[in-house]
mmCIF file with all atom_site columns, C-alpha atoms in Angstrom:
data_model
loop_
_atom_site.group_PDB
_atom_site.id
_atom_site.type_symbol
_atom_site.label_atom_id
_atom_site.label_alt_id
_atom_site.label_comp_id
_atom_site.label_asym_id
_atom_site.label_entity_id
_atom_site.label_seq_id
_atom_site.pdbx_PDB_ins_code
_atom_site.Cartn_x
_atom_site.Cartn_y
_atom_site.Cartn_z
_atom_site.occupancy
_atom_site.B_iso_or_equiv
_atom_site.pdbx_formal_charge
_atom_site.auth_seq_id
_atom_site.auth_comp_id
_atom_site.auth_asym_id
_atom_site.auth_atom_id
_atom_site.pdbx_PDB_model_num
ATOM 1   C CA . MET A 1 1   ? 17.940  -25.200 -3.047  1.00 0.00 ? 1   MET A CA 1
ATOM 2   C CA . TYR A 1 2   ? 18.260  -23.181 -6.240  1.00 0.00 ? 2   TYR A CA 1
ATOM 3   C CA . GLU A 1 3   ? 19.015  -24.433 -9.674  1.00 0.00 ? 3   GLU A CA 1
ATOM 4   C CA . SER A 1 4   ? 22.778  -24.224 -10.284 1.00 0.00 ? 4   SER A CA 1
ATOM 5   C CA . CYS A 1 5   ? 22.248  -21.910 -13.183 1.00 0.00 ? 5   CYS A CA 1
ATOM 6   C CA . ALA A 1 6   ? 19.655  -19.812 -11.420 1.00 0.00 ? 6   ALA A CA 1
ATOM 7   C CA . ARG A 1 7   ? 18.973  -16.484 -12.921 1.00 0.00 ? 7   ARG A CA 1
ATOM 8   C CA . ILE A 1 8   ? 19.322  -13.466 -10.734 1.00 0.00 ? 8   ILE A CA 1
ATOM 9   C CA . TYR A 1 9   ? 16.929  -10.634 -11.314 1.00 0.00 ? 9   TYR A CA 1
ATOM 10  C CA . GLU A 1 10  ? 17.475  -7.135  -10.048 1.00 0.00 ? 10  GLU A CA 1
ATOM 11  C CA . ILE A 1 11  ? 15.035  -4.343  -9.761  1.00 0.00 ? 11  ILE A CA 1
ATOM 12  C CA . GLN A 1 12  ? 16.530  -0.983  -9.297  1.00 0.00 ? 12  GLN A CA 1
ATOM 13  C CA . SER A 1 13  ? 14.409  2.024   -8.708  1.00 0.00 ? 13  SER A CA 1
ATOM 14  C CA . GLY A 1 14  ? 16.169  4.996   -7.161  1.00 0.00 ? 14  GLY A CA 1
ATOM 15  C CA . LYS A 1 15  ? 17.963  3.791   -4.039  1.00 0.00 ? 15  LYS A CA 1
ATOM 16  C CA . SER A 1 16  ? 16.179  0.504   -3.767  1.00 0.00 ? 16  SER A CA 1
ATOM 17  C CA . GLN A 1 17  ? 17.273  -2.921  -4.882  1.00 0.00 ? 17  GLN A CA 1
ATOM 18  C CA . ALA A 1 18  ? 15.670  -6.281  -4.811  1.00 0.00 ? 18  ALA A CA 1
ATOM 19  C CA . LYS A 1 19  ? 17.215  -9.610  -5.869  1.00 0.00 ? 19  LYS A CA 1
ATOM 20  C CA . PHE A 1 20  ? 15.604  -12.958 -6.271  1.00 0.00 ? 20  PHE A CA 1
ATOM 21  C CA . LYS A 1 21  ? 16.375  -16.221 -8.019  1.00 0.00 ? 21  LYS A CA 1
ATOM 22  C CA . LYS A 1 22  ? 14.432  -18.428 -10.285 1.00 0.00 ? 22  LYS A CA 1
ATOM 23  C CA . GLY A 1 23  ? 14.182  -21.741 -8.466  1.00 0.00 ? 23  GLY A CA 1
ATOM 24  C CA . LYS A 1 24  ? 12.723  -25.121 -9.337  1.00 0.00 ? 24  LYS A CA 1
ATOM 25  C CA . SER A 1 25  ? 9.332   -24.169 -7.960  1.00 0.00 ? 25  SER A CA 1
ATOM 26  C CA . GLY A 1 26  ? 9.322   -20.644 -9.365  1.00 0.00 ? 26  GLY A CA 1
ATOM 27  C CA . ASP A 1 27  ? 10.738  -17.322 -8.238  1.00 0.00 ? 27  ASP A CA 1
ATOM 28  C CA . GLN A 1 28  ? 12.174  -17.385 -4.773  1.00 0.00 ? 28  GLN A CA 1
ATOM 29  C CA . ILE A 1 29  ? 13.204  -14.219 -2.981  1.00 0.00 ? 29  ILE A CA 1
ATOM 30  C CA . GLU A 1 30  ? 16.896  -14.377 -2.142  1.00 0.00 ? 30  GLU A CA 1
ATOM 31  C CA . ASP A 1 31  ? 17.547  -10.920 -0.772  1.00 0.00 ? 31  ASP A CA 1
ATOM 32  C CA . LEU A 1 32  ? 14.979  -8.222  -0.646  1.00 0.00 ? 32  LEU A CA 1
ATOM 33  C CA . SER A 1 33  ? 15.488  -4.864  0.918   1.00 0.00 ? 33  SER A CA 1
ATOM 34  C CA . LEU A 1 34  ? 13.437  -2.217  -0.769  1.00 0.00 ? 34  LEU A CA 1
ATOM 35  C CA . THR A 1 35  ? 12.178  1.131   0.458   1.00 0.00 ? 35  THR A CA 1
ATOM 36  C CA . GLU A 1 36  ? 10.399  3.587   -1.799  1.00 0.00 ? 36  GLU A CA 1
ATOM 37  C CA . ASN A 1 37  ? 8.720   6.915   -0.987  1.00 0.00 ? 37  ASN A CA 1
ATOM 38  C CA . PHE A 1 38  ? 5.870   8.555   -2.808  1.00 0.00 ? 38  PHE A CA 1
ATOM 39  C CA . SER A 1 39  ? 3.812   11.723  -2.410  1.00 0.00 ? 39  SER A CA 1
ATOM 40  C CA . ILE A 1 40  ? 0.072   12.293  -2.690  1.00 0.00 ? 40  ILE A CA 1
ATOM 41  C CA . ASN A 1 41  ? -1.642  15.656  -2.893  1.00 0.00 ? 41  ASN A CA 1
ATOM 42  C CA . GLY A 1 42  ? -5.097  16.255  -1.480  1.00 0.00 ? 42  GLY A CA 1
ATOM 43  C CA . ASP A 1 43  ? -7.829  17.153  -3.981  1.00 0.00 ? 43  ASP A CA 1
ATOM 44  C CA . ASP A 1 44  ? -5.691  15.756  -6.840  1.00 0.00 ? 44  ASP A CA 1
ATOM 45  C CA . PHE A 1 45  ? -8.417  13.532  -8.299  1.00 0.00 ? 45  PHE A CA 1
ATOM 46  C CA . ALA A 1 46  ? -6.676  13.536  -11.685 1.00 0.00 ? 46  ALA A CA 1
ATOM 47  C CA . ASN A 1 47  ? -3.737  11.548  -10.312 1.00 0.00 ? 47  ASN A CA 1
ATOM 48  C CA . ALA A 1 48  ? -5.650  9.535   -7.735  1.00 0.00 ? 48  ALA A CA 1
ATOM 49  C CA . GLY A 1 49  ? -4.528  5.922   -7.962  1.00 0.00 ? 49  GLY A CA 1
ATOM 50  C CA . ALA A 1 50  ? -1.056  6.682   -9.362  1.00 0.00 ? 50  ALA A CA 1
ATOM 51  C CA . VAL A 1 51  ? 0.829   5.634   -6.243  1.00 0.00 ? 51  VAL A CA 1
ATOM 52  C CA . SER A 1 52  ? -1.047  2.338   -5.835  1.00 0.00 ? 52  SER A CA 1
ATOM 53  C CA . THR A 1 53  ? -0.484  1.614   -9.554  1.00 0.00 ? 53  THR A CA 1
ATOM 54  C CA . GLU A 1 54  ? 3.233   2.283   -9.175  1.00 0.00 ? 54  GLU A CA 1
ATOM 55  C CA . ILE A 1 55  ? 3.503   0.057   -6.057  1.00 0.00 ? 55  ILE A CA 1
ATOM 56  C CA . LYS A 1 56  ? 1.594   -2.699  -7.867  1.00 0.00 ? 56  LYS A CA 1
ATOM 57  C CA . ALA A 1 57  ? 4.064   -2.449  -10.799 1.00 0.00 ? 57  ALA A CA 1
ATOM 58  C CA . ILE A 1 58  ? 7.047   -2.785  -8.433  1.00 0.00 ? 58  ILE A CA 1
ATOM 59  C CA . LEU A 1 59  ? 5.555   -5.875  -6.768  1.00 0.00 ? 59  LEU A CA 1
ATOM 60  C CA . LYS A 1 60  ? 4.832   -7.426  -10.147 1.00 0.00 ? 60  LYS A CA 1
ATOM 61  C CA . LYS A 1 61  ? 8.434   -6.863  -11.286 1.00 0.00 ? 61  LYS A CA 1
ATOM 62  C CA . ILE A 1 62  ? 9.644   -8.641  -8.156  1.00 0.00 ? 62  ILE A CA 1
ATOM 63  C CA . GLY A 1 63  ? 7.337   -11.524 -9.006  1.00 0.00 ? 63  GLY A CA 1
ATOM 64  C CA . LEU A 1 64  ? 5.329   -11.782 -5.830  1.00 0.00 ? 64  LEU A CA 1
ATOM 65  C CA . ASP A 1 65  ? 2.157   -13.869 -5.752  1.00 0.00 ? 65  ASP A CA 1
ATOM 66  C CA . HIS A 1 66  ? -0.743  -12.184 -7.545  1.00 0.00 ? 66  HIS A CA 1
ATOM 67  C CA . GLN A 1 67  ? -3.069  -12.517 -4.517  1.00 0.00 ? 67  GLN A CA 1
ATOM 68  C CA . ILE A 1 68  ? -0.825  -10.494 -2.221  1.00 0.00 ? 68  ILE A CA 1
ATOM 69  C CA . ILE A 1 69  ? -0.229  -7.941  -5.008  1.00 0.00 ? 69  ILE A CA 1
ATOM 70  C CA . ARG A 1 70  ? -4.021  -7.602  -5.318  1.00 0.00 ? 70  ARG A CA 1
ATOM 71  C CA . ARG A 1 71  ? -4.484  -7.102  -1.552  1.00 0.00 ? 71  ARG A CA 1
ATOM 72  C CA . VAL A 1 72  ? -1.688  -4.498  -1.413  1.00 0.00 ? 72  VAL A CA 1
ATOM 73  C CA . ALA A 1 73  ? -3.037  -2.649  -4.454  1.00 0.00 ? 73  ALA A CA 1
ATOM 74  C CA . ILE A 1 74  ? -6.622  -2.499  -3.096  1.00 0.00 ? 74  ILE A CA 1
ATOM 75  C CA . SER A 1 75  ? -5.433  -1.341  0.358   1.00 0.00 ? 75  SER A CA 1
ATOM 76  C CA . THR A 1 76  ? -3.043  1.237   -1.062  1.00 0.00 ? 76  THR A CA 1
ATOM 77  C CA . TYR A 1 77  ? -5.643  2.595   -3.436  1.00 0.00 ? 77  TYR A CA 1
ATOM 78  C CA . GLU A 1 78  ? -8.197  2.967   -0.648  1.00 0.00 ? 78  GLU A CA 1
ATOM 79  C CA . ALA A 1 79  ? -5.623  4.761   1.546   1.00 0.00 ? 79  ALA A CA 1
ATOM 80  C CA . GLU A 1 80  ? -4.627  6.963   -1.357  1.00 0.00 ? 80  GLU A CA 1
ATOM 81  C CA . MET A 1 81  ? -8.254  7.965   -1.989  1.00 0.00 ? 81  MET A CA 1
ATOM 82  C CA . ASN A 1 82  ? -8.700  8.842   1.665   1.00 0.00 ? 82  ASN A CA 1
ATOM 83  C CA . VAL A 1 83  ? -5.755  11.273  1.326   1.00 0.00 ? 83  VAL A CA 1
ATOM 84  C CA . VAL A 1 84  ? -7.095  12.766  -1.899  1.00 0.00 ? 84  VAL A CA 1
ATOM 85  C CA . MET A 1 85  ? -10.575 13.289  -0.356  1.00 0.00 ? 85  MET A CA 1
ATOM 86  C CA . HIS A 1 86  ? -9.675  14.275  3.180   1.00 0.00 ? 86  HIS A CA 1
ATOM 87  C CA . ALA A 1 87  ? -6.058  15.472  3.594   1.00 0.00 ? 87  ALA A CA 1
ATOM 88  C CA . LYS A 1 88  ? -3.792  18.245  2.290   1.00 0.00 ? 88  LYS A CA 1
ATOM 89  C CA . HIS A 1 89  ? -0.974  15.887  1.355   1.00 0.00 ? 89  HIS A CA 1
ATOM 90  C CA . ALA A 1 90  ? 0.737   12.644  2.415   1.00 0.00 ? 90  ALA A CA 1
ATOM 91  C CA . GLN A 1 91  ? 3.950   10.712  2.252   1.00 0.00 ? 91  GLN A CA 1
ATOM 92  C CA . VAL A 1 92  ? 3.677   7.032   1.391   1.00 0.00 ? 92  VAL A CA 1
ATOM 93  C CA . THR A 1 93  ? 6.483   4.620   2.210   1.00 0.00 ? 93  THR A CA 1
ATOM 94  C CA . LEU A 1 94  ? 6.722   1.125   0.814   1.00 0.00 ? 94  LEU A CA 1
ATOM 95  C CA . ARG A 1 95  ? 9.048   -1.275  2.675   1.00 0.00 ? 95  ARG A CA 1
ATOM 96  C CA . LEU A 1 96  ? 9.710   -4.805  1.544   1.00 0.00 ? 96  LEU A CA 1
ATOM 97  C CA . THR A 1 97  ? 11.609  -7.626  3.127   1.00 0.00 ? 97  THR A CA 1
ATOM 98  C CA . PRO A 1 98  ? 11.586  -11.347 2.177   1.00 0.00 ? 98  PRO A CA 1
ATOM 99  C CA . ASP A 1 99  ? 8.833   -11.868 4.759   1.00 0.00 ? 99  ASP A CA 1
ATOM 100 C CA . SER A 1 100 ? 6.681   -8.742  4.694   1.00 0.00 ? 100 SER A CA 1
ATOM 101 C CA . ILE A 1 101 ? 5.357   -5.692  2.922   1.00 0.00 ? 101 ILE A CA 1
ATOM 102 C CA . GLN A 1 102 ? 4.655   -2.526  4.828   1.00 0.00 ? 102 GLN A CA 1
ATOM 103 C CA . ILE A 1 103 ? 2.908   0.564   3.512   1.00 0.00 ? 103 ILE A CA 1
ATOM 104 C CA . VAL A 1 104 ? 2.853   3.661   5.704   1.00 0.00 ? 104 VAL A CA 1
ATOM 105 C CA . VAL A 1 105 ? 0.556   6.507   4.674   1.00 0.00 ? 105 VAL A CA 1
ATOM 106 C CA . ASP A 1 106 ? 1.312   9.606   6.770   1.00 0.00 ? 106 ASP A CA 1
ATOM 107 C CA . ASP A 1 107 ? -0.967  12.501  5.950   1.00 0.00 ? 107 ASP A CA 1
ATOM 108 C CA . VAL A 1 108 ? -1.398  16.088  7.050   1.00 0.00 ? 108 VAL A CA 1
ATOM 109 C CA . GLY A 1 109 ? -5.061  16.817  7.224   1.00 0.00 ? 109 GLY A CA 1
ATOM 110 C CA . LYS A 1 110 ? -8.125  16.971  9.409   1.00 0.00 ? 110 LYS A CA 1
ATOM 111 C CA . GLY A 1 111 ? -7.582  13.613  11.128  1.00 0.00 ? 111 GLY A CA 1
ATOM 112 C CA . ILE A 1 112 ? -10.165 11.084  12.259  1.00 0.00 ? 112 ILE A CA 1
ATOM 113 C CA . ALA A 1 113 ? -12.273 11.976  15.276  1.00 0.00 ? 113 ALA A CA 1
ATOM 114 C CA . ASP A 1 114 ? -13.692 8.462   15.909  1.00 0.00 ? 114 ASP A CA 1
ATOM 115 C CA . ILE A 1 115 ? -11.608 5.640   14.435  1.00 0.00 ? 115 ILE A CA 1
ATOM 116 C CA . ASP A 1 116 ? -14.038 2.876   15.426  1.00 0.00 ? 116 ASP A CA 1
ATOM 117 C CA . LEU A 1 117 ? -16.852 4.715   13.649  1.00 0.00 ? 117 LEU A CA 1
ATOM 118 C CA . ALA A 1 118 ? -14.642 5.314   10.572  1.00 0.00 ? 118 ALA A CA 1
ATOM 119 C CA . LEU A 1 119 ? -13.975 1.552   10.378  1.00 0.00 ? 119 LEU A CA 1
ATOM 120 C CA . GLN A 1 120 ? -17.698 0.792   10.036  1.00 0.00 ? 120 GLN A CA 1
ATOM 121 C CA . GLU A 1 121 ? -18.846 -0.108  6.528   1.00 0.00 ? 121 GLU A CA 1
ATOM 122 C CA . GLY A 1 122 ? -20.918 2.685   5.028   1.00 0.00 ? 122 GLY A CA 1
ATOM 123 C CA . TYR A 1 123 ? -19.782 5.452   7.360   1.00 0.00 ? 123 TYR A CA 1
ATOM 124 C CA . THR A 1 124 ? -18.533 8.385   5.325   1.00 0.00 ? 124 THR A CA 1
ATOM 125 C CA . THR A 1 125 ? -17.566 12.009  5.714   1.00 0.00 ? 125 THR A CA 1
ATOM 126 C CA . ALA A 1 126 ? -17.376 12.513  1.931   1.00 0.00 ? 126 ALA A CA 1
ATOM 127 C CA . THR A 1 127 ? -18.974 15.654  0.532   1.00 0.00 ? 127 THR A CA 1
ATOM 128 C CA . ASP A 1 128 ? -21.861 15.517  -1.922  1.00 0.00 ? 128 ASP A CA 1
ATOM 129 C CA . GLU A 1 129 ? -19.400 16.614  -4.669  1.00 0.00 ? 129 GLU A CA 1
ATOM 130 C CA . MET A 1 130 ? -17.087 13.610  -3.866  1.00 0.00 ? 130 MET A CA 1
ATOM 131 C CA . ARG A 1 131 ? -20.074 11.235  -3.928  1.00 0.00 ? 131 ARG A CA 1
ATOM 132 C CA . ALA A 1 132 ? -21.191 12.705  -7.269  1.00 0.00 ? 132 ALA A CA 1
ATOM 133 C CA . MET A 1 133 ? -17.770 11.672  -8.635  1.00 0.00 ? 133 MET A CA 1
ATOM 134 C CA . GLY A 1 134 ? -18.348 8.103   -7.398  1.00 0.00 ? 134 GLY A CA 1
ATOM 135 C CA . PHE A 1 135 ? -16.274 8.228   -4.221  1.00 0.00 ? 135 PHE A CA 1
ATOM 136 C CA . GLY A 1 136 ? -17.075 8.240   -0.529  1.00 0.00 ? 136 GLY A CA 1
ATOM 137 C CA . SER A 1 137 ? -19.110 5.038   -0.167  1.00 0.00 ? 137 SER A CA 1
ATOM 138 C CA . GLY A 1 138 ? -17.666 4.481   3.310   1.00 0.00 ? 138 GLY A CA 1
ATOM 139 C CA . MET A 1 139 ? -15.684 1.404   2.381   1.00 0.00 ? 139 MET A CA 1
ATOM 140 C CA . GLY A 1 140 ? -12.149 2.813   2.428   1.00 0.00 ? 140 GLY A CA 1
ATOM 141 C CA . LEU A 1 141 ? -10.928 1.877   5.887   1.00 0.00 ? 141 LEU A CA 1
ATOM 142 C CA . PRO A 1 142 ? -13.074 -1.350  6.035   1.00 0.00 ? 142 PRO A CA 1
ATOM 143 C CA . ASN A 1 143 ? -11.507 -2.501  2.718   1.00 0.00 ? 143 ASN A CA 1
ATOM 144 C CA . ILE A 1 144 ? -8.024  -1.668  3.981   1.00 0.00 ? 144 ILE A CA 1
ATOM 145 C CA . LYS A 1 145 ? -8.657  -3.652  7.204   1.00 0.00 ? 145 LYS A CA 1
ATOM 146 C CA . ARG A 1 146 ? -10.126 -6.584  5.197   1.00 0.00 ? 146 ARG A CA 1
ATOM 147 C CA . ASN A 1 147 ? -7.107  -6.806  2.888   1.00 0.00 ? 147 ASN A CA 1
ATOM 148 C CA . THR A 1 148 ? -4.214  -6.328  5.329   1.00 0.00 ? 148 THR A CA 1
ATOM 149 C CA . ASP A 1 149 ? -2.812  -8.775  7.849   1.00 0.00 ? 149 ASP A CA 1
ATOM 150 C CA . ASP A 1 150 ? -2.457  -5.931  10.334  1.00 0.00 ? 150 ASP A CA 1
ATOM 151 C CA . LEU A 1 151 ? -3.721  -2.348  10.207  1.00 0.00 ? 151 LEU A CA 1
ATOM 152 C CA . GLN A 1 152 ? -2.653  0.339   12.649  1.00 0.00 ? 152 GLN A CA 1
ATOM 153 C CA . ILE A 1 153 ? -4.329  3.752   12.685  1.00 0.00 ? 153 ILE A CA 1
ATOM 154 C CA . GLU A 1 154 ? -3.001  6.732   14.554  1.00 0.00 ? 154 GLU A CA 1
ATOM 155 C CA . SER A 1 155 ? -4.821  10.027  14.174  1.00 0.00 ? 155 SER A CA 1
ATOM 156 C CA . GLU A 1 156 ? -5.007  13.427  15.729  1.00 0.00 ? 156 GLU A CA 1
ATOM 157 C CA . VAL A 1 157 ? -7.857  15.748  14.857  1.00 0.00 ? 157 VAL A CA 1
ATOM 158 C CA . GLY A 1 158 ? -6.620  18.849  13.066  1.00 0.00 ? 158 GLY A CA 1
ATOM 159 C CA . LYS A 1 159 ? -3.159  17.362  12.430  1.00 0.00 ? 159 LYS A CA 1
ATOM 160 C CA . GLY A 1 160 ? -3.391  14.179  10.387  1.00 0.00 ? 160 GLY A CA 1
ATOM 161 C CA . THR A 1 161 ? -3.498  10.396  10.203  1.00 0.00 ? 161 THR A CA 1
ATOM 162 C CA . ARG A 1 162 ? -0.912  7.629   9.898   1.00 0.00 ? 162 ARG A CA 1
ATOM 163 C CA . LEU A 1 163 ? -1.991  4.330   8.487   1.00 0.00 ? 163 LEU A CA 1
ATOM 164 C CA . THR A 1 164 ? 0.417   1.401   8.765   1.00 0.00 ? 164 THR A CA 1
ATOM 165 C CA . LEU A 1 165 ? -0.616  -1.498  6.546   1.00 0.00 ? 165 LEU A CA 1
ATOM 166 C CA . ASN A 1 166 ? 1.266   -4.785  7.096   1.00 0.00 ? 166 ASN A CA 1
ATOM 167 C CA . PHE A 1 167 ? 1.166   -7.823  4.803   1.00 0.00 ? 167 PHE A CA 1
ATOM 168 C CA . VAL A 1 168 ? 2.842   -11.141 5.460   1.00 0.00 ? 168 VAL A CA 1
ATOM 169 C CA . ILE A 1 169 ? 4.478   -12.865 2.482   1.00 0.00 ? 169 ILE A CA 1
ATOM 170 C CA . ASN A 1 170 ? 5.920   -16.360 2.417   1.00 0.00 ? 170 ASN A CA 1
ATOM 171 C CA . SER A 1 171 ? 3.568   -17.476 5.196   1.00 0.00 ? 171 SER A CA 1
#
């Protein structure tokens, strides 16, 4: 299955570790068990996009297909921007296995009153100030839904929102 002199790569970041081998047809994931946690602060427009950039860098180091990295980066960025614009803070968890990528964004904030309405392209609750900065076009949740294989949204008004973004790899 693998070349006899296959190279083993390791990525270590905190408590996480991923291993994969270089096979005849390219990198093949051998053993992947990675969990990383990140924090996002609301109203922190200066650092908006930092978490999605860091997750993208981790996926690139592992050597995943560029198309799935692109989908994960877009979805994570949109979720991150929703936290910056509408929540006080959030925890983001990245979980990888050989078959899937899961991003969970769990925020403390005002929540979403009507999830079906929030999923409609163009619907926005962004302030005029946010729109003046170029955000709030109402494409956040629709872009997340479009780029994930499965999107779950749980929200309670006045408490917060949990987005669970699932991506299938090696399909």
